[in-house]
Amino acid sequence: MSSTAGPELWLVRHGETEWSRDGKHTSTTDLPLTADGEEAAILLGPRLYDVDFDLVLTSPRQRARRTAEMAGFADVDVDEDLVEWAYGDYEGVTTAEIRETVPDWSVWTHPVPGGETADQVSARLDRVIARAREHDRTLVFAHGHSLRVLTARWLEQPAAEGRFFRLDTSTVSVLGFERETPVLLKWNS
């Protein structure tokens, strides 16, 4: 007998872009996938084909939409709440570059000038969770930091706890339940 019960939320981080490859913060800049990112997105398909999803969502950014399409999910609902954490003044900048003027900076612990707060990101991803919990199995295509916050919130933790969940491009993760407790079922695979 399985000890899991309740809805599942499957997470796919989009394929590689030039900026994700180079460690640049990318939120509103709408970059395409690299050739490697497209190839990895295609390889996601066989890992997802045999799973029955009753809701499939994607961020509106082309890197997420293209990953969904190449993985075999062209007919998906676009959900604005799945966009990446808005990095404001740090858009297109690496952490190392930010730390030249703000030592020890991290999106998890410091402000993002001109961007979103952790509370703002949490509020919109809480809406995604509420929507997903109305379905048996939801699949979402989105971004590194937003999916890490989504995971923290699924686990009933503050956004900053997302720092513990490294998430690579073109990976599949699964959130679910053990009895009534929200849990991590599979991560970064």
Short mmCIF file of N, CA and C in Angstrom, two decimals:
data_model
loop_
_atom_site.label_atom_id
_atom_site.label_comp_id
_atom_site.label_asym_id
_atom_site.label_seq_id
_atom_site.Cartn_x
_atom_site.Cartn_y
_atom_site.Cartn_z
N MET A 1 0.84 -1.18 0.00
CA MET A 1 0.00 0.00 0.00
C MET A 1 0.88 1.24 0.00
N SER A 2 0.58 2.17 -0.86
CA SER A 2 1.35 3.42 -0.95
C SER A 2 1.04 4.33 0.22
N SER A 3 2.07 5.05 0.68
CA SER A 3 1.83 6.01 1.77
C SER A 3 1.60 7.41 1.21
N THR A 4 1.52 7.53 -0.11
CA THR A 4 1.26 8.84 -0.70
C THR A 4 -0.23 8.99 -0.97
N ALA A 5 -0.72 10.17 -0.75
CA ALA A 5 -2.12 10.48 -1.02
C ALA A 5 -2.22 11.96 -1.32
N GLY A 6 -3.16 12.30 -2.15
CA GLY A 6 -3.31 13.72 -2.47
C GLY A 6 -2.71 14.04 -3.82
N PRO A 7 -2.85 15.29 -4.20
CA PRO A 7 -2.38 15.70 -5.53
C PRO A 7 -0.86 15.69 -5.66
N GLU A 8 -0.41 15.59 -6.90
CA GLU A 8 1.02 15.72 -7.21
C GLU A 8 1.23 16.94 -8.08
N LEU A 9 2.37 17.58 -7.89
CA LEU A 9 2.76 18.73 -8.71
C LEU A 9 4.12 18.42 -9.30
N TRP A 10 4.16 18.23 -10.61
CA TRP A 10 5.39 17.92 -11.33
C TRP A 10 5.98 19.22 -11.85
N LEU A 11 7.27 19.41 -11.64
CA LEU A 11 7.97 20.64 -12.02
C LEU A 11 9.01 20.35 -13.08
N VAL A 12 9.03 21.14 -14.13
CA VAL A 12 10.09 21.05 -15.14
C VAL A 12 10.71 22.43 -15.28
N ARG A 13 12.02 22.51 -15.03
CA ARG A 13 12.72 23.76 -15.29
C ARG A 13 13.05 23.78 -16.78
N HIS A 14 12.88 24.93 -17.38
CA HIS A 14 13.12 25.08 -18.82
C HIS A 14 14.53 24.65 -19.21
N GLY A 15 14.71 24.44 -20.50
CA GLY A 15 16.02 24.09 -21.04
C GLY A 15 16.99 25.26 -20.97
N GLU A 16 18.23 24.96 -21.25
CA GLU A 16 19.30 25.95 -21.16
C GLU A 16 19.10 27.12 -22.13
N THR A 17 19.39 28.33 -21.63
CA THR A 17 19.50 29.53 -22.46
C THR A 17 20.94 30.02 -22.32
N GLU A 18 21.32 30.98 -23.13
CA GLU A 18 22.68 31.53 -22.98
C GLU A 18 22.90 32.08 -21.58
N TRP A 19 21.91 32.78 -21.05
CA TRP A 19 22.08 33.40 -19.74
C TRP A 19 22.05 32.37 -18.61
N SER A 20 21.21 31.33 -18.71
CA SER A 20 21.23 30.32 -17.65
C SER A 20 22.57 29.58 -17.67
N ARG A 21 23.08 29.35 -18.85
CA ARG A 21 24.39 28.70 -18.99
C ARG A 21 25.49 29.55 -18.38
N ASP A 22 25.37 30.88 -18.55
CA ASP A 22 26.41 31.80 -18.09
C ASP A 22 26.18 32.35 -16.68
N GLY A 23 25.12 31.88 -16.01
CA GLY A 23 24.87 32.30 -14.63
C GLY A 23 24.30 33.69 -14.48
N LYS A 24 23.69 34.22 -15.54
CA LYS A 24 23.09 35.56 -15.48
C LYS A 24 21.63 35.46 -15.02
N HIS A 25 21.23 36.35 -14.14
CA HIS A 25 19.85 36.37 -13.67
C HIS A 25 18.92 36.76 -14.83
N THR A 26 17.93 35.90 -15.09
CA THR A 26 17.04 36.09 -16.22
C THR A 26 15.60 35.99 -15.76
N SER A 27 14.90 37.11 -15.79
CA SER A 27 13.48 37.05 -15.45
C SER A 27 12.65 37.53 -16.63
N THR A 28 12.61 38.82 -16.86
CA THR A 28 11.74 39.37 -17.90
C THR A 28 12.35 39.31 -19.30
N THR A 29 13.66 39.18 -19.41
CA THR A 29 14.29 39.06 -20.73
C THR A 29 13.86 37.73 -21.34
N ASP A 30 13.27 37.78 -22.52
CA ASP A 30 12.65 36.59 -23.10
C ASP A 30 13.61 35.90 -24.07
N LEU A 31 14.52 35.14 -23.51
CA LEU A 31 15.57 34.48 -24.30
C LEU A 31 15.11 33.13 -24.85
N PRO A 32 15.61 32.76 -26.03
CA PRO A 32 15.32 31.43 -26.58
C PRO A 32 16.23 30.38 -25.94
N LEU A 33 15.87 29.14 -26.15
CA LEU A 33 16.73 28.04 -25.72
C LEU A 33 17.95 27.97 -26.62
N THR A 34 19.06 27.48 -26.08
CA THR A 34 20.22 27.17 -26.91
C THR A 34 19.93 25.85 -27.63
N ALA A 35 20.81 25.47 -28.56
CA ALA A 35 20.66 24.17 -29.23
C ALA A 35 20.70 23.04 -28.20
N ASP A 36 21.59 23.14 -27.21
CA ASP A 36 21.65 22.13 -26.15
C ASP A 36 20.36 22.12 -25.34
N GLY A 37 19.80 23.32 -25.10
CA GLY A 37 18.55 23.43 -24.35
C GLY A 37 17.40 22.78 -25.10
N GLU A 38 17.36 22.95 -26.42
CA GLU A 38 16.31 22.31 -27.22
C GLU A 38 16.46 20.79 -27.21
N GLU A 39 17.69 20.31 -27.35
CA GLU A 39 17.92 18.86 -27.33
C GLU A 39 17.49 18.27 -25.98
N ALA A 40 17.84 18.93 -24.89
CA ALA A 40 17.46 18.44 -23.56
C ALA A 40 15.94 18.48 -23.37
N ALA A 41 15.28 19.49 -23.93
CA ALA A 41 13.82 19.58 -23.83
C ALA A 41 13.15 18.41 -24.54
N ILE A 42 13.67 18.04 -25.69
CA ILE A 42 13.14 16.88 -26.42
C ILE A 42 13.28 15.61 -25.59
N LEU A 43 14.41 15.48 -24.90
CA LEU A 43 14.66 14.29 -24.09
C LEU A 43 13.77 14.20 -22.85
N LEU A 44 13.14 15.31 -22.47
CA LEU A 44 12.20 15.28 -21.35
C LEU A 44 10.93 14.51 -21.72
N GLY A 45 10.55 14.58 -22.99
CA GLY A 45 9.30 13.98 -23.43
C GLY A 45 9.08 12.54 -23.00
N PRO A 46 10.00 11.63 -23.30
CA PRO A 46 9.79 10.24 -22.92
C PRO A 46 9.64 10.03 -21.41
N ARG A 47 10.15 10.94 -20.63
CA ARG A 47 10.03 10.82 -19.17
C ARG A 47 8.65 11.25 -18.67
N LEU A 48 7.89 11.92 -19.55
CA LEU A 48 6.60 12.48 -19.15
C LEU A 48 5.42 11.88 -19.91
N TYR A 49 5.67 11.24 -21.05
CA TYR A 49 4.59 10.76 -21.93
C TYR A 49 3.59 9.85 -21.23
N ASP A 50 4.09 8.94 -20.40
CA ASP A 50 3.22 7.93 -19.81
C ASP A 50 2.54 8.38 -18.52
N VAL A 51 2.71 9.63 -18.17
CA VAL A 51 2.10 10.17 -16.95
C VAL A 51 0.82 10.90 -17.34
N ASP A 52 -0.24 10.64 -16.60
CA ASP A 52 -1.53 11.26 -16.89
C ASP A 52 -1.66 12.56 -16.10
N PHE A 53 -1.54 13.69 -16.79
CA PHE A 53 -1.69 15.01 -16.18
C PHE A 53 -3.07 15.55 -16.49
N ASP A 54 -3.74 16.06 -15.47
CA ASP A 54 -5.05 16.66 -15.74
C ASP A 54 -4.98 18.18 -15.81
N LEU A 55 -3.79 18.75 -15.59
CA LEU A 55 -3.57 20.18 -15.79
C LEU A 55 -2.11 20.37 -16.16
N VAL A 56 -1.86 21.12 -17.23
CA VAL A 56 -0.48 21.43 -17.64
C VAL A 56 -0.40 22.94 -17.81
N LEU A 57 0.56 23.55 -17.09
CA LEU A 57 0.74 24.99 -17.07
C LEU A 57 2.15 25.36 -17.49
N THR A 58 2.30 26.55 -18.03
CA THR A 58 3.63 27.05 -18.35
C THR A 58 3.71 28.54 -18.06
N SER A 59 4.91 28.96 -17.74
CA SER A 59 5.22 30.39 -17.70
C SER A 59 5.04 30.93 -19.11
N PRO A 60 4.72 32.21 -19.25
CA PRO A 60 4.58 32.78 -20.58
C PRO A 60 5.91 33.00 -21.31
N ARG A 61 7.04 32.91 -20.64
CA ARG A 61 8.34 33.15 -21.27
C ARG A 61 8.64 32.06 -22.29
N GLN A 62 9.22 32.46 -23.43
CA GLN A 62 9.43 31.52 -24.53
C GLN A 62 10.31 30.34 -24.13
N ARG A 63 11.24 30.52 -23.21
CA ARG A 63 12.10 29.40 -22.81
C ARG A 63 11.29 28.30 -22.12
N ALA A 64 10.28 28.66 -21.36
CA ALA A 64 9.42 27.67 -20.73
C ALA A 64 8.41 27.09 -21.73
N ARG A 65 7.79 27.97 -22.52
CA ARG A 65 6.81 27.50 -23.51
C ARG A 65 7.45 26.56 -24.52
N ARG A 66 8.66 26.90 -24.97
CA ARG A 66 9.36 26.06 -25.96
C ARG A 66 9.76 24.73 -25.35
N THR A 67 10.18 24.74 -24.09
CA THR A 67 10.51 23.49 -23.42
C THR A 67 9.28 22.60 -23.35
N ALA A 68 8.14 23.16 -22.99
CA ALA A 68 6.89 22.40 -22.94
C ALA A 68 6.56 21.81 -24.30
N GLU A 69 6.64 22.64 -25.32
CA GLU A 69 6.32 22.21 -26.68
C GLU A 69 7.26 21.08 -27.13
N MET A 70 8.54 21.24 -26.92
CA MET A 70 9.51 20.25 -27.38
C MET A 70 9.43 18.95 -26.58
N ALA A 71 8.90 19.04 -25.35
CA ALA A 71 8.72 17.85 -24.53
C ALA A 71 7.40 17.15 -24.85
N GLY A 72 6.63 17.73 -25.79
CA GLY A 72 5.39 17.09 -26.22
C GLY A 72 4.13 17.69 -25.64
N PHE A 73 4.23 18.88 -25.05
CA PHE A 73 3.07 19.52 -24.43
C PHE A 73 2.83 20.89 -25.07
N ALA A 74 2.32 20.85 -26.28
CA ALA A 74 2.08 22.10 -27.02
C ALA A 74 0.80 22.78 -26.58
N ASP A 75 -0.17 22.01 -26.11
CA ASP A 75 -1.47 22.56 -25.71
C ASP A 75 -1.49 22.71 -24.20
N VAL A 76 -0.96 23.83 -23.70
CA VAL A 76 -0.85 24.07 -22.27
C VAL A 76 -1.48 25.41 -21.92
N ASP A 77 -1.82 25.58 -20.65
CA ASP A 77 -2.35 26.85 -20.17
C ASP A 77 -1.18 27.74 -19.74
N VAL A 78 -1.16 28.96 -20.23
CA VAL A 78 -0.13 29.93 -19.82
C VAL A 78 -0.60 30.56 -18.51
N ASP A 79 0.28 30.54 -17.51
CA ASP A 79 -0.04 31.09 -16.20
C ASP A 79 1.01 32.13 -15.83
N GLU A 80 0.60 33.39 -15.81
CA GLU A 80 1.51 34.50 -15.50
C GLU A 80 2.16 34.36 -14.13
N ASP A 81 1.52 33.64 -13.22
CA ASP A 81 2.08 33.46 -11.88
C ASP A 81 3.35 32.61 -11.89
N LEU A 82 3.63 31.91 -12.97
CA LEU A 82 4.81 31.05 -13.05
C LEU A 82 6.07 31.76 -13.57
N VAL A 83 5.98 33.06 -13.85
CA VAL A 83 7.17 33.76 -14.33
C VAL A 83 8.27 33.70 -13.28
N GLU A 84 9.50 33.94 -13.73
CA GLU A 84 10.65 33.93 -12.83
C GLU A 84 10.60 35.10 -11.87
N TRP A 85 11.24 34.97 -10.73
CA TRP A 85 11.42 36.05 -9.77
C TRP A 85 11.93 37.25 -10.55
N ALA A 86 11.26 38.39 -10.45
CA ALA A 86 11.69 39.59 -11.19
C ALA A 86 12.93 40.17 -10.53
N TYR A 87 14.03 40.17 -11.28
CA TYR A 87 15.33 40.58 -10.74
C TYR A 87 15.61 42.08 -10.83
N GLY A 88 14.72 42.83 -11.44
CA GLY A 88 14.87 44.28 -11.48
C GLY A 88 16.23 44.72 -12.00
N ASP A 89 16.95 45.51 -11.21
CA ASP A 89 18.26 46.04 -11.61
C ASP A 89 19.31 44.96 -11.83
N TYR A 90 19.04 43.75 -11.34
CA TYR A 90 20.01 42.66 -11.47
C TYR A 90 19.75 41.77 -12.69
N GLU A 91 18.80 42.17 -13.52
CA GLU A 91 18.51 41.43 -14.75
C GLU A 91 19.76 41.37 -15.62
N GLY A 92 20.16 40.17 -16.03
CA GLY A 92 21.31 39.99 -16.91
C GLY A 92 22.66 40.09 -16.20
N VAL A 93 22.64 40.12 -14.88
CA VAL A 93 23.86 40.28 -14.08
C VAL A 93 24.11 38.98 -13.31
N THR A 94 25.35 38.59 -13.15
CA THR A 94 25.68 37.39 -12.38
C THR A 94 25.77 37.72 -10.89
N THR A 95 25.68 36.71 -10.06
CA THR A 95 25.84 36.91 -8.62
C THR A 95 27.21 37.48 -8.30
N ALA A 96 28.24 36.99 -8.96
CA ALA A 96 29.61 37.50 -8.72
C ALA A 96 29.68 39.00 -9.00
N GLU A 97 29.03 39.45 -10.08
CA GLU A 97 29.03 40.88 -10.41
C GLU A 97 28.27 41.69 -9.35
N ILE A 98 27.16 41.17 -8.88
CA ILE A 98 26.39 41.86 -7.84
C ILE A 98 27.22 41.98 -6.57
N ARG A 99 27.94 40.91 -6.24
CA ARG A 99 28.72 40.90 -5.00
C ARG A 99 29.94 41.84 -5.04
N GLU A 100 30.25 42.39 -6.19
CA GLU A 100 31.31 43.40 -6.24
C GLU A 100 30.89 44.66 -5.48
N THR A 101 29.58 44.93 -5.43
CA THR A 101 29.09 46.11 -4.70
C THR A 101 28.24 45.74 -3.48
N VAL A 102 27.70 44.52 -3.45
CA VAL A 102 26.90 44.06 -2.32
C VAL A 102 27.46 42.70 -1.86
N PRO A 103 28.49 42.74 -1.01
CA PRO A 103 29.13 41.48 -0.57
C PRO A 103 28.10 40.51 0.03
N ASP A 104 28.29 39.24 -0.26
CA ASP A 104 27.43 38.16 0.26
C ASP A 104 25.99 38.21 -0.25
N TRP A 105 25.73 38.99 -1.31
CA TRP A 105 24.37 39.08 -1.84
C TRP A 105 23.84 37.72 -2.25
N SER A 106 22.57 37.50 -1.98
CA SER A 106 21.83 36.33 -2.45
C SER A 106 20.39 36.75 -2.63
N VAL A 107 19.74 36.23 -3.64
CA VAL A 107 18.32 36.53 -3.86
C VAL A 107 17.51 36.07 -2.65
N TRP A 108 18.01 35.09 -1.93
CA TRP A 108 17.29 34.52 -0.79
C TRP A 108 17.37 35.39 0.47
N THR A 109 18.39 36.26 0.54
CA THR A 109 18.63 36.99 1.79
C THR A 109 18.69 38.50 1.64
N HIS A 110 18.76 39.00 0.42
CA HIS A 110 18.94 40.44 0.20
C HIS A 110 17.85 41.00 -0.70
N PRO A 111 17.63 42.30 -0.65
CA PRO A 111 16.67 42.94 -1.56
C PRO A 111 17.12 42.84 -3.02
N VAL A 112 16.16 42.95 -3.90
CA VAL A 112 16.40 42.97 -5.34
C VAL A 112 15.90 44.34 -5.84
N PRO A 113 16.79 45.33 -5.94
CA PRO A 113 16.36 46.68 -6.33
C PRO A 113 15.58 46.67 -7.65
N GLY A 114 14.39 47.27 -7.60
CA GLY A 114 13.57 47.34 -8.80
C GLY A 114 12.87 46.04 -9.15
N GLY A 115 13.05 45.01 -8.33
CA GLY A 115 12.45 43.71 -8.61
C GLY A 115 11.40 43.33 -7.58
N GLU A 116 11.12 42.05 -7.49
CA GLU A 116 10.12 41.55 -6.56
C GLU A 116 10.72 41.21 -5.20
N THR A 117 9.87 41.26 -4.19
CA THR A 117 10.25 40.77 -2.87
C THR A 117 9.90 39.28 -2.79
N ALA A 118 10.47 38.61 -1.83
CA ALA A 118 10.15 37.20 -1.61
C ALA A 118 8.66 37.03 -1.32
N ASP A 119 8.06 37.96 -0.60
CA ASP A 119 6.63 37.87 -0.30
C ASP A 119 5.79 37.98 -1.56
N GLN A 120 6.19 38.83 -2.48
CA GLN A 120 5.45 38.96 -3.74
C GLN A 120 5.54 37.68 -4.57
N VAL A 121 6.74 37.11 -4.62
CA VAL A 121 6.92 35.86 -5.37
C VAL A 121 6.10 34.76 -4.71
N SER A 122 6.14 34.69 -3.39
CA SER A 122 5.37 33.67 -2.65
C SER A 122 3.89 33.79 -2.92
N ALA A 123 3.36 35.01 -2.92
CA ALA A 123 1.92 35.21 -3.11
C ALA A 123 1.46 34.66 -4.45
N ARG A 124 2.21 34.91 -5.52
CA ARG A 124 1.75 34.42 -6.81
C ARG A 124 1.93 32.91 -6.95
N LEU A 125 2.99 32.37 -6.33
CA LEU A 125 3.18 30.92 -6.43
C LEU A 125 2.23 30.17 -5.50
N ASP A 126 1.78 30.81 -4.45
CA ASP A 126 0.72 30.22 -3.63
C ASP A 126 -0.55 30.03 -4.45
N ARG A 127 -0.80 30.94 -5.38
CA ARG A 127 -1.97 30.78 -6.26
C ARG A 127 -1.81 29.57 -7.18
N VAL A 128 -0.59 29.34 -7.65
CA VAL A 128 -0.33 28.15 -8.48
C VAL A 128 -0.57 26.89 -7.66
N ILE A 129 -0.11 26.89 -6.42
CA ILE A 129 -0.31 25.73 -5.54
C ILE A 129 -1.79 25.48 -5.31
N ALA A 130 -2.54 26.53 -5.02
CA ALA A 130 -3.98 26.38 -4.80
C ALA A 130 -4.65 25.77 -6.04
N ARG A 131 -4.25 26.24 -7.20
CA ARG A 131 -4.80 25.71 -8.46
C ARG A 131 -4.43 24.24 -8.64
N ALA A 132 -3.16 23.91 -8.39
CA ALA A 132 -2.69 22.53 -8.56
C ALA A 132 -3.38 21.57 -7.59
N ARG A 133 -3.66 22.03 -6.41
CA ARG A 133 -4.27 21.16 -5.41
C ARG A 133 -5.73 20.85 -5.72
N GLU A 134 -6.29 21.50 -6.73
CA GLU A 134 -7.64 21.18 -7.20
C GLU A 134 -7.62 20.06 -8.25
N HIS A 135 -6.42 19.56 -8.58
CA HIS A 135 -6.26 18.53 -9.61
C HIS A 135 -5.48 17.35 -9.04
N ASP A 136 -5.59 16.21 -9.70
CA ASP A 136 -4.85 15.03 -9.25
C ASP A 136 -3.36 15.15 -9.54
N ARG A 137 -3.03 15.57 -10.77
CA ARG A 137 -1.63 15.63 -11.15
C ARG A 137 -1.45 16.79 -12.12
N THR A 138 -0.65 17.76 -11.68
CA THR A 138 -0.38 18.97 -12.47
C THR A 138 1.08 18.97 -12.90
N LEU A 139 1.32 19.43 -14.13
CA LEU A 139 2.68 19.58 -14.66
C LEU A 139 2.88 21.06 -14.95
N VAL A 140 4.01 21.62 -14.48
CA VAL A 140 4.32 23.01 -14.76
C VAL A 140 5.71 23.13 -15.38
N PHE A 141 5.83 24.04 -16.32
CA PHE A 141 7.10 24.39 -16.95
C PHE A 141 7.43 25.82 -16.53
N ALA A 142 8.57 26.00 -15.86
CA ALA A 142 8.87 27.34 -15.37
C ALA A 142 10.38 27.50 -15.18
N HIS A 143 10.77 28.25 -14.16
CA HIS A 143 12.13 28.78 -14.01
C HIS A 143 12.76 28.38 -12.68
N GLY A 144 14.08 28.49 -12.61
CA GLY A 144 14.84 28.04 -11.45
C GLY A 144 14.40 28.59 -10.12
N HIS A 145 14.48 29.91 -9.94
CA HIS A 145 14.13 30.46 -8.63
C HIS A 145 12.64 30.36 -8.35
N SER A 146 11.80 30.58 -9.35
CA SER A 146 10.36 30.50 -9.09
C SER A 146 9.97 29.08 -8.68
N LEU A 147 10.54 28.07 -9.31
CA LEU A 147 10.21 26.69 -8.94
C LEU A 147 10.76 26.33 -7.57
N ARG A 148 11.87 26.90 -7.20
CA ARG A 148 12.42 26.66 -5.87
C ARG A 148 11.54 27.30 -4.79
N VAL A 149 11.02 28.49 -5.07
CA VAL A 149 10.07 29.12 -4.15
C VAL A 149 8.78 28.31 -4.11
N LEU A 150 8.31 27.87 -5.27
CA LEU A 150 7.10 27.05 -5.33
C LEU A 150 7.26 25.81 -4.46
N THR A 151 8.42 25.19 -4.51
CA THR A 151 8.69 24.01 -3.70
C THR A 151 8.66 24.34 -2.22
N ALA A 152 9.32 25.41 -1.83
CA ALA A 152 9.31 25.82 -0.42
C ALA A 152 7.88 26.06 0.06
N ARG A 153 7.10 26.74 -0.75
CA ARG A 153 5.72 27.06 -0.36
C ARG A 153 4.87 25.79 -0.31
N TRP A 154 5.08 24.84 -1.25
CA TRP A 154 4.36 23.55 -1.21
C TRP A 154 4.63 22.86 0.12
N LEU A 155 5.87 22.95 0.58
CA LEU A 155 6.28 22.33 1.84
C LEU A 155 5.94 23.19 3.05
N GLU A 156 5.16 24.25 2.83
CA GLU A 156 4.69 25.14 3.88
C GLU A 156 5.83 25.87 4.59
N GLN A 157 6.84 26.24 3.80
CA GLN A 157 8.01 26.96 4.30
C GLN A 157 8.07 28.34 3.66
N PRO A 158 8.81 29.28 4.27
CA PRO A 158 8.98 30.59 3.64
C PRO A 158 9.82 30.48 2.37
N ALA A 159 9.68 31.46 1.50
CA ALA A 159 10.37 31.46 0.21
C ALA A 159 11.87 31.22 0.34
N ALA A 160 12.49 31.80 1.37
CA ALA A 160 13.95 31.70 1.53
C ALA A 160 14.44 30.25 1.66
N GLU A 161 13.56 29.34 2.04
CA GLU A 161 13.96 27.94 2.16
C GLU A 161 14.21 27.33 0.77
N GLY A 162 13.80 28.00 -0.28
CA GLY A 162 14.10 27.55 -1.62
C GLY A 162 15.59 27.47 -1.89
N ARG A 163 16.38 28.15 -1.07
CA ARG A 163 17.85 28.13 -1.25
C ARG A 163 18.42 26.72 -1.10
N PHE A 164 17.69 25.82 -0.46
CA PHE A 164 18.17 24.46 -0.24
C PHE A 164 17.89 23.52 -1.41
N PHE A 165 17.22 24.00 -2.44
CA PHE A 165 16.79 23.14 -3.54
C PHE A 165 17.46 23.53 -4.85
N ARG A 166 18.70 23.17 -5.03
CA ARG A 166 19.37 23.42 -6.31
C ARG A 166 18.53 22.79 -7.42
N LEU A 167 18.39 23.52 -8.51
CA LEU A 167 17.55 23.04 -9.61
C LEU A 167 18.23 23.34 -10.94
N ASP A 168 18.61 22.29 -11.63
CA ASP A 168 19.28 22.42 -12.92
C ASP A 168 18.27 22.57 -14.05
N THR A 169 18.74 23.05 -15.20
CA THR A 169 17.87 23.16 -16.37
C THR A 169 17.48 21.77 -16.86
N SER A 170 16.32 21.70 -17.49
CA SER A 170 15.81 20.47 -18.12
C SER A 170 15.72 19.31 -17.14
N THR A 171 15.24 19.60 -15.94
CA THR A 171 15.07 18.55 -14.94
C THR A 171 13.60 18.41 -14.56
N VAL A 172 13.29 17.24 -14.01
CA VAL A 172 11.94 16.94 -13.54
C VAL A 172 12.01 16.73 -12.03
N SER A 173 11.08 17.36 -11.33
CA SER A 173 10.94 17.17 -9.89
C SER A 173 9.46 16.93 -9.60
N VAL A 174 9.18 16.25 -8.49
CA VAL A 174 7.80 15.92 -8.17
C VAL A 174 7.52 16.23 -6.70
N LEU A 175 6.44 16.97 -6.48
CA LEU A 175 5.96 17.27 -5.14
C LEU A 175 4.67 16.50 -4.92
N GLY A 176 4.44 16.08 -3.71
CA GLY A 176 3.22 15.33 -3.43
C GLY A 176 2.92 15.34 -1.95
N PHE A 177 2.36 14.23 -1.49
CA PHE A 177 1.97 14.10 -0.09
C PHE A 177 2.38 12.74 0.44
N GLU A 178 2.68 12.71 1.73
CA GLU A 178 2.74 11.47 2.48
C GLU A 178 1.66 11.63 3.53
N ARG A 179 0.63 10.83 3.37
CA ARG A 179 -0.59 11.02 4.14
C ARG A 179 -1.06 12.46 3.96
N GLU A 180 -1.16 13.24 5.02
CA GLU A 180 -1.63 14.63 4.87
C GLU A 180 -0.51 15.65 4.81
N THR A 181 0.73 15.19 4.79
CA THR A 181 1.88 16.10 4.82
C THR A 181 2.44 16.33 3.42
N PRO A 182 2.57 17.60 2.98
CA PRO A 182 3.19 17.86 1.68
C PRO A 182 4.68 17.51 1.74
N VAL A 183 5.15 16.79 0.72
CA VAL A 183 6.53 16.31 0.70
C VAL A 183 7.15 16.44 -0.69
N LEU A 184 8.45 16.26 -0.70
CA LEU A 184 9.23 16.17 -1.93
C LEU A 184 9.31 14.69 -2.31
N LEU A 185 8.82 14.33 -3.49
CA LEU A 185 8.84 12.94 -3.92
C LEU A 185 10.05 12.61 -4.79
N LYS A 186 10.47 13.59 -5.62
CA LYS A 186 11.61 13.40 -6.51
C LYS A 186 12.18 14.79 -6.79
N TRP A 187 13.52 14.90 -6.87
CA TRP A 187 14.10 16.22 -7.07
C TRP A 187 15.22 16.22 -8.09
N ASN A 188 15.17 17.20 -8.98
CA ASN A 188 16.29 17.55 -9.88
C ASN A 188 16.78 16.35 -10.70
N SER A 189 15.83 15.55 -11.18
CA SER A 189 16.24 14.35 -11.93
C SER A 189 16.00 14.53 -13.43
#
